[in-house]
PDB file of C-alpha atoms and ligand atoms in Angstrom:
ATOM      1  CA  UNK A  28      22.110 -15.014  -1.617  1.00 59.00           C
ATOM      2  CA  UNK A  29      18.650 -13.822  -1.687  1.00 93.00           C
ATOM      3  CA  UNK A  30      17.515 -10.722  -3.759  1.00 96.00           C
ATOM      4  CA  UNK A  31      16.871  -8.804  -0.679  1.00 98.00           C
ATOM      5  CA  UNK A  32      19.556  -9.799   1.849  1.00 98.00           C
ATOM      6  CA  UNK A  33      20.711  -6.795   3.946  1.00 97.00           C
ATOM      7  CA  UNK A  34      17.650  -4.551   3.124  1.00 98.00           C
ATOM      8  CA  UNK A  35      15.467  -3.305   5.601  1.00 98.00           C
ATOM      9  CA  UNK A  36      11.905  -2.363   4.678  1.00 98.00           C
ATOM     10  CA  UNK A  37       9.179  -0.885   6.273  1.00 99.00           C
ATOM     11  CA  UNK A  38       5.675  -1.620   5.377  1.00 99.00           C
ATOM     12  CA  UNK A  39       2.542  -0.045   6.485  1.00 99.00           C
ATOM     13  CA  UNK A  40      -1.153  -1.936   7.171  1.00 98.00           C
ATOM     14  CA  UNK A  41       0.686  -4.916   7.833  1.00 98.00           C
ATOM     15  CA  UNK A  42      -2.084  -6.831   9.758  1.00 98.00           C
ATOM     16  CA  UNK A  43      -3.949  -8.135   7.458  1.00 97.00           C
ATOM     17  CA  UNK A  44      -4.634  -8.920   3.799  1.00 97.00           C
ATOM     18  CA  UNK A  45      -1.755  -7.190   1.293  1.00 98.00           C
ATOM     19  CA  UNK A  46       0.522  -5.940   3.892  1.00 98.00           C
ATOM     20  CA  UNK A  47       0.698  -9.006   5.446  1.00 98.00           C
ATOM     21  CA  UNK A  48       1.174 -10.894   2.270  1.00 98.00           C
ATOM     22  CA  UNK A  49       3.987  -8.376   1.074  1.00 98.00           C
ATOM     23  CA  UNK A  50       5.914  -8.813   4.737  1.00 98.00           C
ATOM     24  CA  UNK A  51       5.921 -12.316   4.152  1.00 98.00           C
ATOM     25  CA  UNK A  52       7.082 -12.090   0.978  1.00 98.00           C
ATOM     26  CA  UNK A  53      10.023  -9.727   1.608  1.00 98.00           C
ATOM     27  CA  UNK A  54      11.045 -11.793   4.549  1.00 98.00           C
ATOM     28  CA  UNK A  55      11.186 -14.822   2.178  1.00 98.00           C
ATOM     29  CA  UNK A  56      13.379 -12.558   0.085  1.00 98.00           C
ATOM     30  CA  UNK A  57      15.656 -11.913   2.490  1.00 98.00           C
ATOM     31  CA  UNK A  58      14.751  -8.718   3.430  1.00 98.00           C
ATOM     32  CA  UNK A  59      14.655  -7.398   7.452  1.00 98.00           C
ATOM     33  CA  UNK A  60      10.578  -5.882   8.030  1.00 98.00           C
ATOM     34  CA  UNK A  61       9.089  -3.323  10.131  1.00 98.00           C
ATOM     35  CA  UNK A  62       5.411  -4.238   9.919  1.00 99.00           C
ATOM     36  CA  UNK A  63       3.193  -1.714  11.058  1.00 99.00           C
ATOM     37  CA  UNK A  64      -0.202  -1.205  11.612  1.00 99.00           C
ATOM     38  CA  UNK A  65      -3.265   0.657  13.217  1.00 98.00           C
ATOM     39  CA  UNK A  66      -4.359  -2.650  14.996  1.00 98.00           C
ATOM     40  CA  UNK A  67      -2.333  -3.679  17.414  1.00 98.00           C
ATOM     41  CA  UNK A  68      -2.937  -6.790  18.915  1.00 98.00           C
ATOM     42  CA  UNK A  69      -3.770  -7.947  15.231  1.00 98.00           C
ATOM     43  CA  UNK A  70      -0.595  -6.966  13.880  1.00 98.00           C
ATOM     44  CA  UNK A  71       1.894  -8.572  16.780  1.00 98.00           C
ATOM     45  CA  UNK A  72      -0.330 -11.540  16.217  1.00 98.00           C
ATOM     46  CA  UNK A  73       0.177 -11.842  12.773  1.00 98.00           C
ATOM     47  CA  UNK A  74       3.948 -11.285  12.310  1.00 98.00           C
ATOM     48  CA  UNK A  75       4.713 -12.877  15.640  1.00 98.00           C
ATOM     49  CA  UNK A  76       6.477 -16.354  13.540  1.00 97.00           C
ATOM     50  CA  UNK A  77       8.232 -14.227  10.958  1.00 98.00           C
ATOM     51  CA  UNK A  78      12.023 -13.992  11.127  1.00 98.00           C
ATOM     52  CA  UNK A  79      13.605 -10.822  10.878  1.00 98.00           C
ATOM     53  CA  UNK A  80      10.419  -8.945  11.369  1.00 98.00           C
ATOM     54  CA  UNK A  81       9.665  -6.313  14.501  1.00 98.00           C
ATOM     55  CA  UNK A  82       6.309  -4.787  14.704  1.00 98.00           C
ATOM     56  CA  UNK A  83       5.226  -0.914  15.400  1.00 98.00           C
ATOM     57  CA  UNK A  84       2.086   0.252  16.160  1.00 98.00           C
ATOM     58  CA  UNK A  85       1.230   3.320  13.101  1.00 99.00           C
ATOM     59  CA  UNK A  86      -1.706   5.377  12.556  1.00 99.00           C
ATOM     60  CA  UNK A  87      -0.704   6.510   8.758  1.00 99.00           C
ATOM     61  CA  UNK A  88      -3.150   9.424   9.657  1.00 98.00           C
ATOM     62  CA  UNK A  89      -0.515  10.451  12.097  1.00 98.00           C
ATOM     63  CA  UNK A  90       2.370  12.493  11.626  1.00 98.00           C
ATOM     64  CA  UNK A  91       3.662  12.288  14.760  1.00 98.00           C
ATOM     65  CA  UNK A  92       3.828   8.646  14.966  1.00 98.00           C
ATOM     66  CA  UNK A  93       5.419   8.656  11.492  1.00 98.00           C
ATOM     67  CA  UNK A  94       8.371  10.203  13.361  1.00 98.00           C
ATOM     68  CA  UNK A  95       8.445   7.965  16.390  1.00 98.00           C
ATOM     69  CA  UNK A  96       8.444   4.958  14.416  1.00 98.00           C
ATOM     70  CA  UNK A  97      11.302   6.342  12.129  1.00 97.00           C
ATOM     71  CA  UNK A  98      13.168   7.422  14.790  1.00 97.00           C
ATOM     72  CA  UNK A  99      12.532   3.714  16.900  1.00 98.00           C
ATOM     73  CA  UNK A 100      14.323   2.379  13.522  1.00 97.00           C
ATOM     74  CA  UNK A 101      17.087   4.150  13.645  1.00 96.00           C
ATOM     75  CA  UNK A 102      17.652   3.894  17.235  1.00 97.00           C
ATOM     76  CA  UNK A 103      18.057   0.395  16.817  1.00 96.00           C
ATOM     77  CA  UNK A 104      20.435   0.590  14.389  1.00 97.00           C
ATOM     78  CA  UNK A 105      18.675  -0.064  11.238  1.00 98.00           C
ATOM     79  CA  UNK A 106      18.898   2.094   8.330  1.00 98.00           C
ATOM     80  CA  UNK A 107      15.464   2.131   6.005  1.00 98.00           C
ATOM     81  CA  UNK A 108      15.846   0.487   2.057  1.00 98.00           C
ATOM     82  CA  UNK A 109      12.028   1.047   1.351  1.00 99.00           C
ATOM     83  CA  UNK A 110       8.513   2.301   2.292  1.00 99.00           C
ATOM     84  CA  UNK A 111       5.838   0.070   1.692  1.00 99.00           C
ATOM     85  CA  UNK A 112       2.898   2.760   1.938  1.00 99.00           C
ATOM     86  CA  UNK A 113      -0.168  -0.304   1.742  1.00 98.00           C
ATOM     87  CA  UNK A 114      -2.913   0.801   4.839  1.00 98.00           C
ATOM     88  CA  UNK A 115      -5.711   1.384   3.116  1.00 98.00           C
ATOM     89  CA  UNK A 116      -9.824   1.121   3.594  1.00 97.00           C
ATOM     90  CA  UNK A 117     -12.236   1.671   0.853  1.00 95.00           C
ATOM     91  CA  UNK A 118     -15.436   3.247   1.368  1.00 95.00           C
ATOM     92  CA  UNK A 119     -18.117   2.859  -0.761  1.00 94.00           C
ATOM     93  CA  UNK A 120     -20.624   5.726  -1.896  1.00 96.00           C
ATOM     94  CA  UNK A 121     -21.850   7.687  -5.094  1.00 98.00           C
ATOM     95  CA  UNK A 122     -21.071  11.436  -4.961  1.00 98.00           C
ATOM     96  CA  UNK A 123     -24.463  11.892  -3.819  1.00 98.00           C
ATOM     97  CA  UNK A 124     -24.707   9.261  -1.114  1.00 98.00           C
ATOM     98  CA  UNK A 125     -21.419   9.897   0.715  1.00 98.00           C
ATOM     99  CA  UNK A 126     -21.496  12.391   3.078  1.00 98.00           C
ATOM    100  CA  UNK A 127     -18.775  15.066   4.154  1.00 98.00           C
ATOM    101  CA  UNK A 128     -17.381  13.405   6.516  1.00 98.00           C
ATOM    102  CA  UNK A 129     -16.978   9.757   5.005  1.00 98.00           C
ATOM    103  CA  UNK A 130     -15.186  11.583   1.968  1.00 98.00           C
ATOM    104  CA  UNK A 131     -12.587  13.253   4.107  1.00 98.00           C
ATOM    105  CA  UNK A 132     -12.141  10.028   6.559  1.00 98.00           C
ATOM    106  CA  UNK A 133     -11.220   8.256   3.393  1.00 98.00           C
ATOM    107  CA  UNK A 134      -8.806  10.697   1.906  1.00 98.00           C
ATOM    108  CA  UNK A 135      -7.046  11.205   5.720  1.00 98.00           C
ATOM    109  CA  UNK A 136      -6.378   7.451   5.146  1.00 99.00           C
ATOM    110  CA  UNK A 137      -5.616   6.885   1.442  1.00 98.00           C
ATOM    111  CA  UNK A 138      -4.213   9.846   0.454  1.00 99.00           C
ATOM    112  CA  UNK A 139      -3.008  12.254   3.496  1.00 99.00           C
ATOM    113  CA  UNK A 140      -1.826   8.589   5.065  1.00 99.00           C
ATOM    114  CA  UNK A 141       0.911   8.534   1.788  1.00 99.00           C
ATOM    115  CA  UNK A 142       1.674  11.836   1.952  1.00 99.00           C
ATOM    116  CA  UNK A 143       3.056  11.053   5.043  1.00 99.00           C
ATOM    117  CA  UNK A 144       4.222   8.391   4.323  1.00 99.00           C
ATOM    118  CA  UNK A 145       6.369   9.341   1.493  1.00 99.00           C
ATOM    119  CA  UNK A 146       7.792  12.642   3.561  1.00 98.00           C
ATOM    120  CA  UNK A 147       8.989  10.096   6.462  1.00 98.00           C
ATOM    121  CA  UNK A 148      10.670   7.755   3.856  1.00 98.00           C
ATOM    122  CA  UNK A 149      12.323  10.747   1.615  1.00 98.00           C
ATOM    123  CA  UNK A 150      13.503  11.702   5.088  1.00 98.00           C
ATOM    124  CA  UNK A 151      14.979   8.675   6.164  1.00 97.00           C
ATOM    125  CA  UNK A 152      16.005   7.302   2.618  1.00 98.00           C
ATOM    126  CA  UNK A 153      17.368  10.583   1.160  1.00 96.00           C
ATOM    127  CA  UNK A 154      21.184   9.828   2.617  1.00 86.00           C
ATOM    128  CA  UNK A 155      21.939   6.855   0.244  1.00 93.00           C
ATOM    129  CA  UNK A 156      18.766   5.905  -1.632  1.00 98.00           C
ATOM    130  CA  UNK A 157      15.597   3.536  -1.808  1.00 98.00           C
ATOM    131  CA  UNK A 158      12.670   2.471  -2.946  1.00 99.00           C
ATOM    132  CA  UNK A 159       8.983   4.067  -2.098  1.00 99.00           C
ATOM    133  CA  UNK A 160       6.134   1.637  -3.001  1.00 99.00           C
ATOM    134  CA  UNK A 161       2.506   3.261  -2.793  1.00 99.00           C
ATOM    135  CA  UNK A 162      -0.556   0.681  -3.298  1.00 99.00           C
ATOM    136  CA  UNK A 163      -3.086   2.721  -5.376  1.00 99.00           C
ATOM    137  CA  UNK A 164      -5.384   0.722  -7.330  1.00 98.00           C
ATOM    138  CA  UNK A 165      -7.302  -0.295 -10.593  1.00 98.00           C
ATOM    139  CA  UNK A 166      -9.959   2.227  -9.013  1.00 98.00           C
ATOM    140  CA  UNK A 167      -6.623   4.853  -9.088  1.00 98.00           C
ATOM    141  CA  UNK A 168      -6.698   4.592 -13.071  1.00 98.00           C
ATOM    142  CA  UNK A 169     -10.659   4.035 -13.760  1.00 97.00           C
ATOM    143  CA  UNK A 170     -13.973   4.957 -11.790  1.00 98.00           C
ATOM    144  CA  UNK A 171     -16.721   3.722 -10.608  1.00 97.00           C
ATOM    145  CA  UNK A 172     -20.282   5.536  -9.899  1.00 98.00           C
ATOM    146  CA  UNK A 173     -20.072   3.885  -5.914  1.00 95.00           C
ATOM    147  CA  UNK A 174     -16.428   4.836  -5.283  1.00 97.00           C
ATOM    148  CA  UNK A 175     -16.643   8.332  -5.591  1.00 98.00           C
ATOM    149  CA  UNK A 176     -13.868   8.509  -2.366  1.00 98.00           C
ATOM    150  CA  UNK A 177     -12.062   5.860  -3.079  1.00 98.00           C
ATOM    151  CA  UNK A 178     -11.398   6.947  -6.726  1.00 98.00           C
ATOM    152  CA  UNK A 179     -10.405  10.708  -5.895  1.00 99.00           C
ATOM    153  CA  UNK A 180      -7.839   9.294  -2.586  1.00 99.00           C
ATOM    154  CA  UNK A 181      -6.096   6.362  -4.966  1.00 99.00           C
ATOM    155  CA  UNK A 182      -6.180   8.910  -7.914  1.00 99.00           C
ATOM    156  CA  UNK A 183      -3.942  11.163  -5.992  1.00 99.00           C
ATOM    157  CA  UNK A 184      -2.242   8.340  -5.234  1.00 99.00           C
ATOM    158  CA  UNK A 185      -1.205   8.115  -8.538  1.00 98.00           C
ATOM    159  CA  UNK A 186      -0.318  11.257  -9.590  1.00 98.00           C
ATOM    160  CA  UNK A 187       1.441  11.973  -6.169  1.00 99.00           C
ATOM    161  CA  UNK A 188       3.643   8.908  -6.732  1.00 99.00           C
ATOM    162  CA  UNK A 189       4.954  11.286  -9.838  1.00 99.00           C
ATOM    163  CA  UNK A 190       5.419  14.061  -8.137  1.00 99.00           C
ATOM    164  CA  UNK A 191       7.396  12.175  -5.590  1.00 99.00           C
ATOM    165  CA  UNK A 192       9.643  10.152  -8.412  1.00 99.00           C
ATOM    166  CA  UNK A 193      10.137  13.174  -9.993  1.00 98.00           C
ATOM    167  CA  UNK A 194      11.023  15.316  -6.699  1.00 98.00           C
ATOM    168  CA  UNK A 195      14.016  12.467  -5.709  1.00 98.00           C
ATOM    169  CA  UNK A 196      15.497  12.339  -9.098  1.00 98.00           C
ATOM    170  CA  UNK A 197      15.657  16.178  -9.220  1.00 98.00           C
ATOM    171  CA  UNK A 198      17.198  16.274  -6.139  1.00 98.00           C
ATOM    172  CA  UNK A 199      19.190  13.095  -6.842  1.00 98.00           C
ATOM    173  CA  UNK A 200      18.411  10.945  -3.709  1.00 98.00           C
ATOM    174  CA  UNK A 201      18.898   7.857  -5.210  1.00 98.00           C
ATOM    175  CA  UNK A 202      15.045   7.020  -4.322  1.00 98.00           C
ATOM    176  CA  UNK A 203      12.350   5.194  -6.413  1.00 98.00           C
ATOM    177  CA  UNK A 204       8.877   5.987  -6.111  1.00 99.00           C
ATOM    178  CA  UNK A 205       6.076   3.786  -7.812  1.00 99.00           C
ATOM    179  CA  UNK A 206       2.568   3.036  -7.611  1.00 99.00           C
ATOM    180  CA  UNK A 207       0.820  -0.798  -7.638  1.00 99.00           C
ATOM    181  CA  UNK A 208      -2.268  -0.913  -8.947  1.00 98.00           C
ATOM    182  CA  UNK A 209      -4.712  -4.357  -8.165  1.00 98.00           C
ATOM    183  CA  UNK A 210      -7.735  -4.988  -9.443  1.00 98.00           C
ATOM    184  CA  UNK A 211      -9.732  -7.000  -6.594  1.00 96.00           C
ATOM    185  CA  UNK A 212      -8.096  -9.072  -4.113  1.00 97.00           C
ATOM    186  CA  UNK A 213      -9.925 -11.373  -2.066  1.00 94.00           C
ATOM    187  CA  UNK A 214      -8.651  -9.838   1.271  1.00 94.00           C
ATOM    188  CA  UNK A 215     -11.014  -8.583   4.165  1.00 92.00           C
ATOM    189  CA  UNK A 216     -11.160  -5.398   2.578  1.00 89.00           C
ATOM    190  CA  UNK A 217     -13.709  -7.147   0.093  1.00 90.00           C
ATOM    191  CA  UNK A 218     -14.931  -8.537   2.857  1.00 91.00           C
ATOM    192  CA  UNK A 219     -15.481  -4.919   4.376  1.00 89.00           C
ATOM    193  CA  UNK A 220     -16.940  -3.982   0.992  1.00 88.00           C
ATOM    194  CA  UNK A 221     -19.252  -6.616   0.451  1.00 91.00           C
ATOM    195  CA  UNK A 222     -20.792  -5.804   3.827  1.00 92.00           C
ATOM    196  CA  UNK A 223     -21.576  -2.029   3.383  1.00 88.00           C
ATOM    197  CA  UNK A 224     -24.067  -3.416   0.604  1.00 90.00           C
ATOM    198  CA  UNK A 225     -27.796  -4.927   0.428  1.00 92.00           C
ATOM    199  CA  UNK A 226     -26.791  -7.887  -2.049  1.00 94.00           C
ATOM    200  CA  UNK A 227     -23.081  -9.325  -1.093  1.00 93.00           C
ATOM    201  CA  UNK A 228     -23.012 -12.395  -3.405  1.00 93.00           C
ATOM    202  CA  UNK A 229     -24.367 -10.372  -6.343  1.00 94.00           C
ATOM    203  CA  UNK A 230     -21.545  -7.788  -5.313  1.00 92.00           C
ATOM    204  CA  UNK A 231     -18.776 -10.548  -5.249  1.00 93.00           C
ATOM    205  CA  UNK A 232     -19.743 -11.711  -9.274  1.00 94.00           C
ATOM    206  CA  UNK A 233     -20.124  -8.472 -10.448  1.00 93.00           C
ATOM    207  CA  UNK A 234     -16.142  -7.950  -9.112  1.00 92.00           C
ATOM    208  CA  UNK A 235     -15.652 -11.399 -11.023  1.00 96.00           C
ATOM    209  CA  UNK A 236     -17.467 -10.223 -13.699  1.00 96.00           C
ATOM    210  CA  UNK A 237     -15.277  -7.606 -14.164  1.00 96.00           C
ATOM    211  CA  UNK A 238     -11.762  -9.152 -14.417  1.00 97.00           C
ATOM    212  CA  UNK A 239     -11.652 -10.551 -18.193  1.00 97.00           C
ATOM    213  CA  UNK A 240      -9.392 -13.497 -16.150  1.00 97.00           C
ATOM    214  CA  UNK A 241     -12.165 -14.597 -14.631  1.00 97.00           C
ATOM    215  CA  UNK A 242     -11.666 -15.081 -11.193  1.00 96.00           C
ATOM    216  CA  UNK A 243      -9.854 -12.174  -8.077  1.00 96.00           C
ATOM    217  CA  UNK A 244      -6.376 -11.942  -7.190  1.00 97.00           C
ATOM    218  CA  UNK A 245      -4.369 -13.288  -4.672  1.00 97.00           C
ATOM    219  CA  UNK A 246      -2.515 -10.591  -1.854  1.00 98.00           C
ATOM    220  CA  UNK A 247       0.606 -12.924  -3.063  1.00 98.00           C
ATOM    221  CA  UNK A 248       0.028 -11.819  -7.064  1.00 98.00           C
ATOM    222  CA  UNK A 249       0.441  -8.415  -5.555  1.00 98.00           C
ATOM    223  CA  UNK A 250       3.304  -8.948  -3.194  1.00 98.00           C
ATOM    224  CA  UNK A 251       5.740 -10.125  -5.976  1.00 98.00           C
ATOM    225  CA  UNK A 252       5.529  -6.970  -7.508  1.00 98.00           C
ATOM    226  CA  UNK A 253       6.077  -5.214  -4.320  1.00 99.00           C
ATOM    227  CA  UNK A 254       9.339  -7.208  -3.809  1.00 98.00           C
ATOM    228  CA  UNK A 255      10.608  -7.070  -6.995  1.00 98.00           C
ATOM    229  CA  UNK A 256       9.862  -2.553  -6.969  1.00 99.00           C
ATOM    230  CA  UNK A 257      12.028  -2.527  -3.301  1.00 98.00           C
ATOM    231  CA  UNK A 258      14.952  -4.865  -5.036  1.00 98.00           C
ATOM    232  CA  UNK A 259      17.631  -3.628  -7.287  1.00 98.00           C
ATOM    233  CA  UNK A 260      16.429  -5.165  -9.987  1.00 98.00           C
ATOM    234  CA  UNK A 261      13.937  -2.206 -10.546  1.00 98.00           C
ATOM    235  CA  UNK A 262      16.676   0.071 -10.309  1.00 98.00           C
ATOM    236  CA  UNK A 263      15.393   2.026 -13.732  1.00 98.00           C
ATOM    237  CA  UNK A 264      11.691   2.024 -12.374  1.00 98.00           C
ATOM    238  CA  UNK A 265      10.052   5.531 -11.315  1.00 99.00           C
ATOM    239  CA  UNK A 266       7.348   7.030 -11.238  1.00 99.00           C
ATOM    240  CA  UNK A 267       5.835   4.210 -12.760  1.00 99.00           C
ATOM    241  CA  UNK A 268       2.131   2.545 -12.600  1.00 99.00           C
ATOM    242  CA  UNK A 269       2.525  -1.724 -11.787  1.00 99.00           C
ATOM    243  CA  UNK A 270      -1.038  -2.757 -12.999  1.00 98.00           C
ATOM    244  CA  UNK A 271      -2.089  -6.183 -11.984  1.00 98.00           C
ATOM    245  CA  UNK A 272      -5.486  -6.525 -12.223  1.00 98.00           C
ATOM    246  CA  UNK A 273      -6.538  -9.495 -14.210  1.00 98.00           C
ATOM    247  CA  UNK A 274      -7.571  -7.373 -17.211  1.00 98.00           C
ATOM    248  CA  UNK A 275      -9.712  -5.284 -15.531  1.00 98.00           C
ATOM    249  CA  UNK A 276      -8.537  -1.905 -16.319  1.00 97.00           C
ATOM    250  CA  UNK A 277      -8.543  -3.274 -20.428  1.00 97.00           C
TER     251      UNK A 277
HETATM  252  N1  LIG B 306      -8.103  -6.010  -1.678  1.00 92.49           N
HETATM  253  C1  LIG B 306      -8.254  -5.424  -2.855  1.00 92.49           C
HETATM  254  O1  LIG B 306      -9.040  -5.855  -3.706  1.00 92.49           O
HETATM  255  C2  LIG B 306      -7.447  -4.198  -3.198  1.00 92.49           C
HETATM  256  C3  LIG B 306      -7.433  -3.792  -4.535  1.00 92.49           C
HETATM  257  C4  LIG B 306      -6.702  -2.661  -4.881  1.00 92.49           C
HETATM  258  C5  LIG B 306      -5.996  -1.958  -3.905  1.00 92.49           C
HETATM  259  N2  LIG B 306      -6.049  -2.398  -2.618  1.00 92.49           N
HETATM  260  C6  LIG B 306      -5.300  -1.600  -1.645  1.00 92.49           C
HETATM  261  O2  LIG B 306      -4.378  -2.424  -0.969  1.00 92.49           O
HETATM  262  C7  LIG B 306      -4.193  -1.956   0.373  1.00 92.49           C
HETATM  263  C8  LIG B 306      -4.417  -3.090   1.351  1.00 92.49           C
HETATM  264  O3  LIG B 306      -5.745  -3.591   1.167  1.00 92.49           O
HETATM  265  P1  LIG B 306      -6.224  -4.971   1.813  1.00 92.49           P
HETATM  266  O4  LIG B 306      -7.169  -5.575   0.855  1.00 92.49           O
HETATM  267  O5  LIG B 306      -5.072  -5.745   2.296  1.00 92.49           O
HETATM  268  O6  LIG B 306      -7.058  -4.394   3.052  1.00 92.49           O
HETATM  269  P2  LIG B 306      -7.361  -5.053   4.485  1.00 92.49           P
HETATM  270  O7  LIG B 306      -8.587  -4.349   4.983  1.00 92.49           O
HETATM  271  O8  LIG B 306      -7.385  -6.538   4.398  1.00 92.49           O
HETATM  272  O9  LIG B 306      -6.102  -4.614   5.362  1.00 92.49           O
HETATM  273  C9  LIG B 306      -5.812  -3.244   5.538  1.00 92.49           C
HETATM  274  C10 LIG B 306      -4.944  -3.043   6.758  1.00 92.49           C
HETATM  275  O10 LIG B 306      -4.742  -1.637   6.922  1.00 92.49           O
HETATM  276  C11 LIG B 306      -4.897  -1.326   8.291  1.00 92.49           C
HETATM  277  N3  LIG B 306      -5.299   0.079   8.456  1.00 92.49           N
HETATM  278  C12 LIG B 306      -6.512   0.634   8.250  1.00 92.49           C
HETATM  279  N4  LIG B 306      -6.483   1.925   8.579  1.00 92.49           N
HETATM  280  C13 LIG B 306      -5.212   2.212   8.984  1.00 92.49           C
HETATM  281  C14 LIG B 306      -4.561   3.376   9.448  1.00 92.49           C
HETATM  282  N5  LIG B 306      -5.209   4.537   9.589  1.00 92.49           N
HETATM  283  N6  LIG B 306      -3.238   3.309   9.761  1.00 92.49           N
HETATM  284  C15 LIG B 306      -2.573   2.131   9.645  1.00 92.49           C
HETATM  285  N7  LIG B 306      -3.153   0.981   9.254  1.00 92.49           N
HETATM  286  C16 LIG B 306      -4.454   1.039   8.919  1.00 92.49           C
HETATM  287  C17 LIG B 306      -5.952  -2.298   8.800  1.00 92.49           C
HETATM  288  O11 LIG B 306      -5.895  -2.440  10.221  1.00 92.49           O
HETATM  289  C18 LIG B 306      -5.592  -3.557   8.050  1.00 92.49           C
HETATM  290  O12 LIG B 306      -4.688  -4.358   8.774  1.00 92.49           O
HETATM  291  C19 LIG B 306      -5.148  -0.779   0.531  1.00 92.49           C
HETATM  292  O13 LIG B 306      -4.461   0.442   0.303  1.00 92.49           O
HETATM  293  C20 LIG B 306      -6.168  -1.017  -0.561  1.00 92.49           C
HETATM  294  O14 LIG B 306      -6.818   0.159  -0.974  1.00 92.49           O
HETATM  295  C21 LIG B 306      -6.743  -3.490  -2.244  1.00 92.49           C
END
């Protein structure tokens, strides 16, 4: 018996990078996966070998998508355990060179993309429980002059997770919610990163640099902690922060 035989979890930005890693993991587990994912092609692709997995094209930015993919669950016949809320970008930027629109784009994502998220899970979960996983970040808990957007959407992440733990267990649902919070992964996000900047390799040690460890994460450091948050064995965890982040936040 695996630790998540008989669950059925959802996860979000499932194409790529974390999402991907944390599918594969809670297949492994035992667990039955909706993988979703603004990309397609890239996301069949990917989760095409998997057992138990089905894929859904999301937009997180999207609330009416939220409710066709929740509603494609349930008409065939699955009942949703937890919300992986992991589709994410991060753009980079001081206060003064972002502009207007790149600030909002990255909220709609980060931020207004968990929102959603968590209202769609609450709605399908609130019958007989679950777990809500959103994937803030070390940048969540500490800034950084060049991630002025990224900062104030995983922020909110943070503090929204509360509001959501806090929410369920007034209203005794029976759901979790908790943040994750990596320092860097070497995913294609840092790929992304690296190449909105003049010096990439100088970029990639200053990240090193910055994790007392001394080297980045692996998407599979950060999908064990997923798996564990959507299994029973986290059954007292809420409204909680999961740092794993090589010391960086120290
Ligand atoms: N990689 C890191 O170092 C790191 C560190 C801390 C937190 N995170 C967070 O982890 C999450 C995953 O990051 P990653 O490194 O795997 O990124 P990634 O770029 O490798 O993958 C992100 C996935 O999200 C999808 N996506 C983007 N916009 C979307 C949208 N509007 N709707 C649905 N899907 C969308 C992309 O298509 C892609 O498949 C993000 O929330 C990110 O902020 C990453």
């Amino acid at each position: 018996m695996q630790r998540l035989t008989g669950k059925v979890a959802m996860v979000t930005g499932a194409a790529a990078g974390l999402g991907l890693a944390i599918v594969r993991r809670l297949v492994d587990e035992g667990a039955t996966v909706i993988a979703t994912d603004i990309d397609v092609a890239k996301g069949q692709a990917a989760v095409a070998d998997l057992a138990r997995t089905r894929f859904l094209p999301l937009d997180v930015r999207d609330e009416t998508q939220w409710q066709a993919v929740t509603a494609t669950i349930v008409a065939d016949g699955l009942t949703l355990d937890a919300l992986v809320n992991n589709a994410g970008i991060t753009t980079m930027g001081s206060i003064e060179a972002l502009s207007y629109a790149q600030f909002r784009h990255e909220l709609d994502i980060d931020l207004c993309g968990v929102f959603l998220g968590c209202r769609a899970g609450i709605t399908a979960m609130k019958g007989r429980g679950g777990s809500i996983v959103n994937m803030s970040s070390a940048s969540g808990l500490k800034a950084d002059a060049d991630l002025a957007a990224y900062n104030a959407a995983k922020a909110g992440v943070t503090l929204l997770t509360k509001s959501v733990a806090l929410h369920c267990a007034r209203e005794k649902y029976g759901i979790r919610c908790n943040s994750v919070h990596p320092g860097a992964i070497h995913t294609e996000m840092i790929d992304k990163v690296m190449a909105q900047v003049a010096d990439p390799e100088a970029l990639y040690r200053s990240f090193v640099d910055r994790h007392p460890i001394g080297e980045l994460g692996r998407p599979e450091d950060v999908a064990a902690i997923v798996a564990y948050l959507v299994s029973d064995e986290a059954r007292f965890a809420t409204g909680a922060e999961f740092v794993i982040d090589g010391g960086l936040t120290l």
